[in-house]
Coordinates of C-alpha atoms in Angstrom, one line a residue:
X1 CA -5.2 6.6 -25.0
X2 CA -4.9 3.2 -23.6
X3 CA -7.3 1.3 -21.0
X4 CA -7.6 -2.2 -19.7
X5 CA -10.6 -4.6 -18.9
X6 CA -9.9 -7.3 -16.5
X7 CA -13.5 -9.3 -17.1
X8 CA -14.5 -12.4 -13.9
X9 CA -10.8 -13.5 -14.4
X10 CA -9.6 -16.5 -12.0
X11 CA -6.3 -18.3 -11.6
X12 CA -4.9 -22.2 -10.2
X13 CA -1.5 -21.9 -9.0
X14 CA 0.6 -24.8 -10.3
X15 CA 0.1 -27.3 -7.4
X16 CA -3.9 -26.8 -8.0
X17 CA -4.9 -24.3 -5.5
X18 CA -6.8 -21.1 -7.0
X19 CA -5.2 -18.3 -6.0
X20 CA -8.4 -15.9 -7.0
X21 CA -11.5 -16.0 -9.5
X22 CA -14.1 -13.6 -10.5
X23 CA -11.6 -10.2 -10.6
X24 CA -13.2 -7.8 -12.6
X25 CA -12.3 -3.8 -12.7
X26 CA -11.0 -1.6 -15.3
X27 CA -8.0 1.1 -16.0
X28 CA -10.1 4.4 -17.5
X29 CA -8.3 6.0 -20.2
X30 CA -5.7 8.4 -17.8
X31 CA -6.3 6.8 -14.6
X32 CA -4.5 5.8 -11.9
X33 CA -5.2 2.5 -10.2
X34 CA -2.9 0.9 -7.6
X35 CA -3.1 -2.7 -6.4
X36 CA -3.2 -3.0 -2.4
X37 CA -3.4 -6.4 -0.3
X38 CA -1.6 -9.3 1.8
X39 CA 1.4 -10.4 0.3
X40 CA 1.1 -13.9 -2.4
X41 CA -2.7 -12.9 -2.5
X42 CA -1.9 -12.4 -6.3
X43 CA -0.8 -8.9 -7.3
X44 CA 1.7 -9.2 -9.2
X45 CA 0.3 -12.0 -10.4
X46 CA -2.8 -10.2 -11.5
X47 CA 0.0 -7.1 -13.7
X48 CA 1.5 -10.6 -15.2
X49 CA -1.8 -11.9 -17.1
X50 CA -2.6 -7.8 -18.4
X51 CA 0.9 -8.3 -19.4
X52 CA 0.6 -11.0 -20.9
X53 CA 3.6 -13.0 -18.8
X54 CA 0.6 -15.7 -17.5
X55 CA -2.0 -17.6 -19.6
X56 CA -5.5 -16.0 -18.8
X57 CA -8.0 -19.7 -18.7
X58 CA -10.4 -17.9 -16.2
X59 CA -12.2 -15.1 -17.6
X60 CA -10.8 -12.2 -20.0
X61 CA -8.3 -9.5 -20.2
X62 CA -8.5 -6.8 -22.6
X63 CA -6.5 -3.9 -23.3
X64 CA -5.7 -0.6 -26.2
X65 CA -2.9 1.5 -26.0
X66 CA 1.2 0.6 -26.4
X67 CA 1.9 -1.9 -23.5
X68 CA 5.0 -0.6 -21.3
X69 CA 5.4 -3.3 -18.2
X70 CA 8.1 -2.7 -14.9
X71 CA 8.1 -5.7 -13.0
X72 CA 9.4 -6.0 -9.7
X73 CA 13.3 -6.6 -9.4
X74 CA 13.9 -3.9 -12.6
X75 CA 17.2 -5.1 -13.9
X76 CA 18.0 -8.6 -12.3
X77 CA 18.2 -10.2 -15.6
X78 CA 21.3 -10.9 -15.5
X79 CA 24.9 -10.9 -14.0
X80 CA 26.8 -9.1 -17.5
X81 CA 23.3 -7.4 -18.3
X82 CA 24.3 -3.4 -19.6
X83 CA 22.0 -0.8 -19.2
X84 CA 21.2 -0.7 -22.9
X85 CA 20.5 -4.4 -22.5
X86 CA 17.7 -3.0 -19.7
X87 CA 16.6 0.1 -22.1
X88 CA 15.8 -2.5 -24.6
X89 CA 13.9 -4.9 -22.7
X90 CA 11.6 -1.8 -21.7
X91 CA 11.0 -1.3 -25.3
X92 CA 7.8 -2.4 -27.4
X93 CA 8.7 -6.3 -29.0
X94 CA 9.3 -4.8 -31.9
X95 CA 12.5 -2.8 -30.7
X96 CA 13.1 -5.7 -28.9
X97 CA 13.3 -7.5 -30.9
X98 CA 15.4 -5.3 -33.8
X99 CA 17.8 -4.3 -31.0
X100 CA 19.1 -8.0 -30.8
X101 CA 19.2 -8.1 -34.6
X102 CA 21.5 -5.6 -34.8
X103 CA 23.6 -6.2 -31.6
X104 CA 23.9 -9.9 -33.1
X105 CA 24.7 -8.8 -36.6
X106 CA 27.5 -6.5 -35.2
X107 CA 29.1 -9.1 -33.4
X108 CA 29.1 -11.5 -36.1
X109 CA 29.6 -8.8 -38.5
X110 CA 33.1 -7.5 -36.5
X111 CA 33.9 -11.0 -36.4
X112 CA 34.3 -12.2 -40.0
X113 CA 36.0 -9.2 -40.3
X114 CA 38.7 -10.1 -38.0
X115 CA 39.1 -13.5 -39.9
X116 CA 39.4 -11.3 -42.9
X117 CA 38.2 -7.9 -43.7
X118 CA 37.6 -9.1 -47.6
X119 CA 36.2 -12.1 -47.6
X120 CA 32.7 -13.3 -48.9
X121 CA 32.0 -14.6 -45.0
X122 CA 33.0 -10.7 -43.9
X123 CA 30.8 -9.4 -47.1
X124 CA 27.4 -11.1 -46.2
X125 CA 27.7 -10.1 -42.2
X126 CA 28.3 -6.8 -43.6
X127 CA 25.5 -7.1 -45.9
X128 CA 23.4 -8.4 -42.9
X129 CA 24.3 -5.6 -40.5
X130 CA 23.2 -3.2 -43.1
X131 CA 19.6 -4.6 -43.1
X132 CA 19.4 -4.6 -39.4
X133 CA 20.4 -1.3 -39.3
X134 CA 17.0 -0.2 -41.6
X135 CA 15.1 -2.9 -39.3
X136 CA 16.7 -1.2 -36.2
X137 CA 15.0 2.6 -38.3
X138 CA 11.8 0.9 -38.9
X139 CA 11.1 0.5 -35.7
X140 CA 11.9 2.8 -34.4
X141 CA 15.5 3.2 -33.5
X142 CA 16.9 6.0 -33.7
X143 CA 14.1 8.2 -31.8
X144 CA 14.4 5.4 -28.7
X145 CA 18.4 6.4 -28.8
X146 CA 17.4 9.7 -28.6
X147 CA 15.0 8.8 -25.6
X148 CA 17.7 6.6 -23.8
X149 CA 20.1 9.6 -24.1
X150 CA 17.4 12.0 -22.5
X151 CA 17.4 10.2 -19.7
X152 CA 21.0 8.8 -19.1
X153 CA 22.0 12.2 -18.6
X154 CA 19.1 13.3 -16.3
X155 CA 19.6 9.9 -13.8
X156 CA 23.8 9.5 -14.5
X157 CA 24.5 12.4 -15.9
X158 CA 26.3 10.5 -18.3
X159 CA 26.2 10.4 -22.3
X160 CA 24.4 7.8 -23.8
X161 CA 27.4 6.8 -25.7
X162 CA 29.0 6.3 -22.7
X163 CA 26.3 4.4 -20.7
X164 CA 24.9 2.4 -22.3
X165 CA 27.8 -0.9 -21.9
X166 CA 27.8 0.1 -18.4
X167 CA 26.6 -3.2 -16.1
X168 CA 23.7 -2.9 -14.8
X169 CA 24.8 -4.3 -11.4
X170 CA 27.1 -1.3 -10.9
X171 CA 23.7 1.3 -10.3
X172 CA 22.3 1.2 -7.2
X173 CA 18.6 -0.5 -6.9
X174 CA 17.0 3.0 -7.0
X175 CA 19.6 4.0 -10.4
X176 CA 17.7 1.3 -12.2
X177 CA 14.3 2.5 -11.4
X178 CA 14.8 5.9 -11.9
X179 CA 16.3 4.7 -15.2
X180 CA 13.2 2.2 -16.0
X181 CA 10.6 4.8 -14.9
X182 CA 12.0 7.4 -16.7
X183 CA 12.1 5.7 -20.3
X184 CA 8.6 4.2 -19.3
X185 CA 7.3 7.5 -18.0
X186 CA 8.4 9.6 -21.6
X187 CA 8.3 7.3 -24.0
X188 CA 5.1 6.2 -26.2
X189 CA 3.3 3.2 -24.8
X190 CA -0.3 4.7 -23.5
X191 CA -0.5 1.5 -20.5
X192 CA 2.5 1.1 -17.8
X193 CA 2.1 -1.8 -15.7
X194 CA 4.1 -0.9 -12.3
X195 CA 5.0 -3.5 -9.9
X196 CA 6.1 -1.9 -6.7
X197 CA 8.0 1.1 -9.2
X198 CA 8.6 2.9 -5.2
X199 CA 11.0 0.4 -3.6
X200 CA 14.8 1.6 -4.0
X201 CA 13.9 5.0 -4.4
X202 CA 15.0 7.2 -1.9
X203 CA 12.3 10.1 -0.8
X204 CA 12.9 12.4 -2.7
X205 CA 12.9 10.0 -5.1
X206 CA 9.2 8.6 -4.2
X207 CA 8.4 12.8 -4.4
X208 CA 9.5 12.7 -8.1
X209 CA 7.6 10.0 -8.3
X210 CA 4.3 11.1 -7.6
X211 CA 4.6 14.3 -9.3
X212 CA 5.1 12.6 -12.5
X213 CA 2.4 9.8 -12.3
X214 CA 0.2 12.2 -11.3
X215 CA 1.6 15.1 -14.3
X216 CA 1.2 11.6 -16.0
X217 CA -1.8 11.6 -18.9
X218 CA -1.2 7.6 -19.2
X219 CA -2.7 4.8 -17.9
X220 CA -1.1 3.4 -14.8
X221 CA -2.3 0.2 -13.4
X222 CA 0.4 0.3 -10.2
X223 CA 1.3 -2.1 -7.0
X224 CA 3.0 -0.7 -4.5
X225 CA 2.3 -0.6 -0.1
X226 CA 4.1 3.1 0.6
X227 CA 0.8 4.3 1.8
X228 CA 1.9 7.7 1.5
X229 CA 2.6 7.8 -2.3
X230 CA -1.0 5.4 -2.7
X231 CA -2.1 8.6 -0.9
X232 CA -1.0 11.5 -3.8
X233 CA -1.3 9.7 -6.4
X234 CA -4.5 6.4 -6.3
X235 CA -7.9 7.6 -8.4
X236 CA -8.9 4.2 -7.4
X237 CA -7.7 1.2 -5.6
X238 CA -8.5 -2.3 -6.3
X239 CA -8.4 -5.1 -3.2
X240 CA -7.0 -8.1 -3.7
X241 CA -8.0 -10.6 -0.7
X242 CA -9.3 -13.3 0.3
X243 CA -9.4 -14.6 -3.2
X244 CA -10.8 -12.3 -5.0
X245 CA -10.6 -8.3 -5.3
X246 CA -13.3 -5.8 -4.4
X247 CA -12.9 -2.1 -6.1
X248 CA -13.4 0.9 -4.5
X249 CA -14.1 4.0 -6.6
X250 CA -12.3 6.8 -4.7
X251 CA -8.8 7.3 -3.2
X252 CA -6.6 5.8 -0.7
X253 CA -7.4 7.5 2.0
X254 CA -10.6 6.7 2.3
X255 CA -10.1 3.0 1.4
X256 CA -9.0 1.6 5.5
X257 CA -12.9 2.9 6.1
X258 CA -14.1 1.5 2.9
X259 CA -12.8 -1.7 3.8
X260 CA -14.7 -1.5 7.3
X261 CA -17.2 -1.0 6.0
X262 CA -17.3 -3.5 3.6
X263 CA -16.5 -6.5 5.6
X264 CA -19.5 -5.1 8.6
X265 CA -21.8 -5.3 5.2
X266 CA -20.2 -9.0 4.3
X267 CA -20.8 -9.9 8.2
X268 CA -24.3 -9.0 8.3
X269 CA -25.2 -10.9 4.6
X270 CA -23.8 -13.4 6.1
X271 CA -25.5 -13.7 9.1
X272 CA -28.9 -12.8 7.3
X273 CA -28.3 -15.6 4.7
X274 CA -27.5 -18.3 7.7
X275 CA -30.2 -17.0 9.3
X276 CA -32.5 -17.3 5.8
X277 CA -31.2 -20.9 5.1
X278 CA -32.1 -22.4 8.7
X279 CA -35.1 -20.7 8.5
X280 CA -36.1 -22.1 5.2
X281 CA -33.8 -25.7 6.2
X282 CA -36.9 -26.0 9.3
X283 CA -39.6 -24.6 6.4
X284 CA -38.5 -28.0 4.8
X285 CA -38.4 -30.8 7.7
X286 CA -41.4 -29.5 8.9
X287 CA -43.3 -30.2 5.6
X288 CA -41.4 -33.8 5.0
X289 CA -42.7 -34.2 8.8
X290 CA -46.3 -33.8 8.4
X291 CA -46.6 -35.2 4.7
X292 CA -45.9 -38.8 5.9
X293 CA -48.5 -38.8 7.5
X294 CA -51.0 -36.9 5.1
X295 CA -50.7 -36.8 1.0
X296 CA -52.1 -33.4 1.1
X297 CA -48.7 -32.1 2.7
X298 CA -46.3 -34.2 -0.3
X299 CA -46.8 -30.4 -2.8
X300 CA -45.8 -27.8 -0.1
X301 CA -42.9 -30.8 1.1
X302 CA -41.7 -30.8 -2.4
X303 CA -42.1 -26.7 -3.2
X304 CA -40.0 -26.4 0.4
X305 CA -36.9 -29.1 -1.3
X306 CA -36.6 -26.7 -4.1
X307 CA -36.9 -23.2 -2.4
X308 CA -33.8 -24.6 0.0
X309 CA -31.8 -26.1 -3.2
X310 CA -32.2 -22.9 -5.7
X311 CA -31.3 -21.1 -1.9
X312 CA -28.0 -23.5 -1.5
X313 CA -27.0 -23.3 -4.7
X314 CA -27.0 -19.8 -5.3
X315 CA -24.5 -19.7 -2.8
X316 CA -23.8 -17.6 0.7
X317 CA -22.3 -14.1 0.3
X318 CA -18.6 -14.0 0.2
X319 CA -17.2 -13.7 4.5
X320 CA -14.6 -10.5 4.8
X321 CA -10.9 -12.4 4.4
X322 CA -8.9 -13.5 7.2
X323 CA -6.8 -10.8 8.8
X324 CA -2.9 -11.9 8.8
X325 CA -1.8 -13.1 12.2
X326 CA 2.4 -12.7 11.8
X327 CA 4.3 -13.4 14.4
X328 CA 7.8 -12.6 14.4
X329 CA 10.0 -13.3 17.0
X330 CA 13.3 -11.6 17.0
X331 CA 14.7 -12.3 20.5
X332 CA 18.5 -10.6 19.9
X333 CA 20.5 -11.4 23.2
X334 CA 22.7 -9.0 25.7
X335 CA 25.6 -8.2 23.8
X336 CA 28.5 -5.8 25.1
X337 CA 27.8 -2.2 25.7
X338 CA 29.5 -0.6 22.2
X339 CA 27.8 -2.9 19.7
X340 CA 29.4 -1.5 16.6
X341 CA 33.2 1.2 16.6
X342 CA 33.8 3.2 13.2
X343 CA 36.9 4.8 13.1
X344 CA 37.9 7.3 10.4
X345 CA 36.0 4.6 8.7
X346 CA 35.6 6.0 4.6
X347 CA 34.5 4.3 2.1
X348 CA 36.0 4.5 -1.0
X349 CA 35.0 7.3 -3.2
X350 CA 31.7 7.1 -0.9
X351 CA 32.2 9.0 2.3
X352 CA 34.5 11.4 3.9
X353 CA 36.3 9.2 6.9
X354 CA 33.7 9.8 10.0
X355 CA 33.7 7.7 13.6
X356 CA 30.7 6.7 14.7
X357 CA 29.3 4.6 18.0
X358 CA 25.8 2.5 18.1
X359 CA 25.2 1.3 21.7
X360 CA 23.4 -1.8 22.7
X361 CA 20.0 -1.5 21.8
X362 CA 20.1 1.9 19.6
X363 CA 17.8 1.8 16.8
X364 CA 19.5 3.4 14.1
X365 CA 17.8 4.8 10.8
X366 CA 20.4 5.1 8.1
X367 CA 19.0 7.9 5.8
X368 CA 20.7 9.5 2.8
X369 CA 20.2 10.2 -1.3
X370 CA 21.0 6.3 -3.4
X371 CA 24.1 6.2 -3.9
X372 CA 25.6 7.5 -1.0
X373 CA 27.0 3.9 0.3
X374 CA 24.3 2.9 2.9
X375 CA 23.8 -0.5 1.6
X376 CA 27.8 -0.8 1.2
X377 CA 27.8 0.2 5.1
X378 CA 25.9 -2.7 6.0
X379 CA 27.7 -5.0 3.7
X380 CA 31.3 -4.0 5.9
X381 CA 29.2 -4.4 9.0
X382 CA 27.9 -7.8 8.0
X383 CA 31.1 -8.8 7.5
X384 CA 32.0 -8.3 10.3
X385 CA 33.8 -5.3 9.8
X386 CA 37.4 -4.8 9.9
X387 CA 38.5 -7.8 11.9
X388 CA 35.8 -9.8 12.0
X389 CA 36.2 -11.3 15.6
X390 CA 35.3 -15.5 15.3
X391 CA 34.1 -16.0 18.2
X392 CA 30.6 -13.7 17.3
X393 CA 30.0 -16.4 14.0
X394 CA 29.6 -15.5 10.8
X395 CA 26.3 -13.3 9.4
X396 CA 23.9 -15.6 7.5
X397 CA 24.7 -16.0 4.0
X398 CA 27.6 -13.8 4.4
X399 CA 29.9 -15.9 2.0
X400 CA 27.3 -13.8 -1.0
X401 CA 28.4 -10.6 0.6
X402 CA 30.9 -8.5 -2.4
X403 CA 34.3 -7.1 -0.2
X404 CA 33.7 -3.1 0.7
X405 CA 36.4 -0.5 -0.8
X406 CA 37.5 0.7 2.2
X407 CA 39.8 3.2 4.7
X408 CA 39.6 3.3 8.1
X409 CA 38.9 1.0 11.2
X410 CA 34.9 -0.6 12.2
X411 CA 34.7 -3.1 14.8
X412 CA 31.9 -5.4 16.4
X413 CA 31.7 -5.5 20.5
X414 CA 31.7 -8.3 22.3
X415 CA 29.3 -10.8 21.8
X416 CA 27.3 -8.8 18.3
X417 CA 26.7 -11.4 16.1
X418 CA 25.5 -9.7 12.4
X419 CA 22.0 -10.4 10.6
X420 CA 22.0 -9.1 7.4
X421 CA 18.8 -8.7 5.4
X422 CA 19.5 -7.7 1.7
X423 CA 17.4 -5.3 -0.3
X424 CA 17.2 -7.5 -4.0
X425 CA 16.6 -10.4 -1.5
X426 CA 19.7 -11.9 -3.3
X427 CA 20.6 -15.2 -2.2
X428 CA 20.9 -17.1 -5.0
X429 CA 21.9 -20.7 -2.3
X430 CA 18.7 -20.1 -1.7
X431 CA 16.7 -20.5 -4.7
X432 CA 15.9 -23.1 -5.6
X433 CA 15.2 -25.0 -2.5
X434 CA 11.7 -24.9 -0.8
X435 CA 11.1 -23.5 2.3
X436 CA 10.9 -26.4 4.6
X437 CA 14.3 -28.1 3.1
X438 CA 16.1 -24.8 3.4
X439 CA 14.7 -24.9 8.0
X440 CA 15.3 -28.6 7.8
X441 CA 18.6 -29.1 6.3
X442 CA 19.9 -25.7 6.6
X443 CA 23.0 -24.3 8.4
X444 CA 24.2 -25.8 11.4
X445 CA 22.5 -23.3 13.8
X446 CA 19.4 -24.7 12.3
X447 CA 19.9 -28.2 12.1
X448 CA 17.9 -29.8 14.9
X449 CA 14.5 -28.2 13.1
X450 CA 12.5 -31.3 11.9
X451 CA 9.6 -30.6 9.2
X452 CA 6.8 -30.0 12.5
X453 CA 9.3 -27.6 13.2
X454 CA 10.1 -25.9 10.2
X455 CA 6.0 -25.9 9.3
X456 CA 5.2 -24.5 12.8
X457 CA 7.6 -20.9 12.2
X458 CA 6.4 -21.2 8.5
X459 CA 2.5 -21.2 9.9
X460 CA 3.8 -17.8 11.9
X461 CA 4.7 -15.9 9.4
X462 CA 2.1 -17.3 8.0
X463 CA 4.0 -19.0 5.0
X464 CA 2.6 -22.6 6.0
X465 CA 1.0 -22.5 2.5
X466 CA 4.1 -21.8 0.5
X467 CA 6.0 -24.8 2.7
X468 CA 6.8 -26.5 -0.3
X469 CA 7.2 -24.1 -2.5
X470 CA 10.9 -23.5 -3.7
X471 CA 11.9 -19.9 -2.5
X472 CA 12.6 -18.3 -6.2
X473 CA 9.0 -18.9 -6.8
X474 CA 8.0 -16.6 -3.8
X475 CA 6.3 -13.1 -4.1
X476 CA 8.9 -10.3 -3.2
X477 CA 7.0 -10.0 -0.2
X478 CA 6.5 -13.7 1.0
X479 CA 10.6 -14.0 -0.3
X480 CA 10.6 -10.6 2.8
X481 CA 8.7 -12.4 5.4
X482 CA 11.2 -15.5 4.8
X483 CA 13.9 -14.0 5.2
X484 CA 12.6 -12.4 8.7
X485 CA 12.1 -15.8 9.5
X486 CA 16.0 -16.7 8.9
X487 CA 17.1 -13.9 10.3
X488 CA 14.7 -14.8 13.9
X489 CA 16.4 -18.5 13.5
X490 CA 20.0 -16.9 12.7
X491 CA 20.7 -15.8 17.0
X492 CA 21.3 -12.5 15.6
X493 CA 22.2 -9.6 18.3
X494 CA 22.7 -6.7 15.3
X495 CA 20.4 -6.7 12.5
X496 CA 21.9 -4.7 9.7
X497 CA 18.2 -4.1 7.4
X498 CA 18.5 -3.4 4.2
X499 CA 15.5 -1.8 3.0
X500 CA 13.3 -4.1 4.8
X501 CA 9.6 -3.0 4.5
X502 CA 9.8 -2.3 0.3
X503 CA 8.2 -6.1 -0.6
X504 CA 6.3 -6.2 3.0
X505 CA 2.8 -5.4 2.7
X506 CA 1.1 -3.4 5.3
X507 CA 0.2 -6.0 8.1
X508 CA 3.9 -7.9 8.0
X509 CA 5.4 -4.5 8.2
X510 CA 3.7 -3.4 11.5
X511 CA 4.7 -7.7 12.6
X512 CA 8.0 -6.1 11.7
X513 CA 7.8 -3.5 14.0
X514 CA 6.4 -4.4 16.7
X515 CA 9.3 -7.6 16.6
X516 CA 11.6 -5.0 16.2
X517 CA 10.7 -3.4 19.7
X518 CA 11.1 -6.5 21.7
X519 CA 13.9 -7.7 20.1
X520 CA 17.1 -7.9 22.4
X521 CA 19.3 -6.5 20.8
X522 CA 20.8 -3.3 18.3
X523 CA 19.1 -2.7 14.6
X524 CA 20.6 -0.8 11.9
X525 CA 18.4 0.0 9.1
X526 CA 19.1 1.7 5.9
X527 CA 15.0 2.9 4.4
X528 CA 13.4 5.4 2.7
X529 CA 10.0 4.4 4.3
X530 CA 8.8 7.9 5.9
X531 CA 6.4 5.9 8.7
X532 CA 8.9 2.9 9.4
X533 CA 11.5 5.5 10.5
X534 CA 8.8 7.2 12.5
X535 CA 10.3 4.0 15.3
X536 CA 13.7 4.8 16.0
X537 CA 15.6 6.6 17.9
X538 CA 18.6 7.6 16.4
X539 CA 19.9 8.8 12.6
X540 CA 23.0 8.7 10.6
X541 CA 22.7 11.1 7.0
X542 CA 24.7 9.6 4.6
X543 CA 25.0 13.2 2.0
X544 CA 25.9 13.2 -1.2
X545 CA 28.6 15.7 -0.6
X546 CA 30.3 12.4 1.0
X547 CA 29.6 14.5 4.5
X548 CA 28.6 10.9 7.1
X549 CA 26.9 12.6 10.1
X550 CA 24.2 11.9 12.7
X551 CA 20.8 14.0 12.8
X552 CA 18.6 14.6 15.2
X553 CA 15.4 13.6 13.3
X554 CA 15.1 12.4 10.2
X555 CA 16.5 13.6 7.3
X556 CA 15.2 13.1 3.3
X557 CA 15.8 16.3 1.4
X558 CA 19.4 15.8 0.6
X559 CA 22.2 15.9 -2.4

């Protein structure tokens, strides 16, 4: 069986800032250990250090057993990557190397045969391909293909020979995650590192994951912000916060209570330390004063100095980390009474025609299984519907949204300006820019913001420390918070949110919910977050059978 030991590990960011220090914990054989904490505290960095993606300069990390890793944005490994590329990327190093060699030699052999089937070059290419086939078998490639086929049938209902060359981008985020999780949970690796494995999964998928994690004999270290999944699966919780980490030796259900008690204990210890420090300092000053006119007191003065110095060198106990203070100010504005009108709208290959009216001020949750057309529906609205009104203005980042094949009509009401939050944070125009550059030198509606204004806005989202950091280097949660800030600044009156809470920590999700409650406009959100959905008042179900219907309450278990 596998395990992971993390001992007094620290990490310094490229700009010299200390991200965390003295982090220690163990993932024992068969344990399910959850990493929780604020966005940007270092959870993903810790996973990358355990995976070997980042060097460990302070402390040590040891592990036993094969290691399977699922990164936060699984599947996003290139626009032209195939399902076979994704499957290989999740395999052990020897299998990955053998797979690449096999692909390269096969391509070279075919190219040589086109030039001359019986040429010397073709013969050499055939020999290289034969060697690559042998290496593929030795690396366990044929057993892996059996696993790939099993998972392909389970997830896509397609045999591997049919699915292997399918572009990853044609799969929904949930299908990508389910494919990766099935491979890892069914594979031979004894230790799994999972960075937000529940993101993009629908609720039945999350329940499936909860069951599989509980049943698995593998040792699993994972990051998640889904409180229900954490409560159902975590044996132990490692809280990464305040530049360090602490271990709660029980499940997530008791973690909040333990955190409050720990903070109270740290406050009391710090208070006692301050009191003792003051007493020692006063004692030293008293003996210093007496020693000035009484030489017999010199030794006592030296002793008091030594005690004070040793006390200060030992240092105070850690202070509790400051709670996050994220202030989202989504303003919106008055629009026509009917914000969205759908008339016999049909998303090609996904839904039957449906009618829907969404009124100003509605909070509409769009529910349903992955692949039923929910994100397509939001993208169609973000592009302005079937007959965009130039007076409404373009959606922020709309140029990056792919067209949506459809029939029927969808129209936005008067003064409805859409703002779109993408599930995958796919904003390539932002990736190489710092946050201040985006705000300071952004589009026309943000052009009046100077650096001071940009930093003030970032501070409200607790992103001031990342102001000069490029968007593409932020954690998933930090990216999500910044994209919400762009929505705030865009002047949108219709918020189109595609899984907005997937990468947000608890405090950020609560701040978003408060911001939406104060928003003077209309909100349409695709979500599989069971907690977040309770803040909505209307529910539309995209069924697996193509029917789109309104339901009086959230419906999760759909076909």
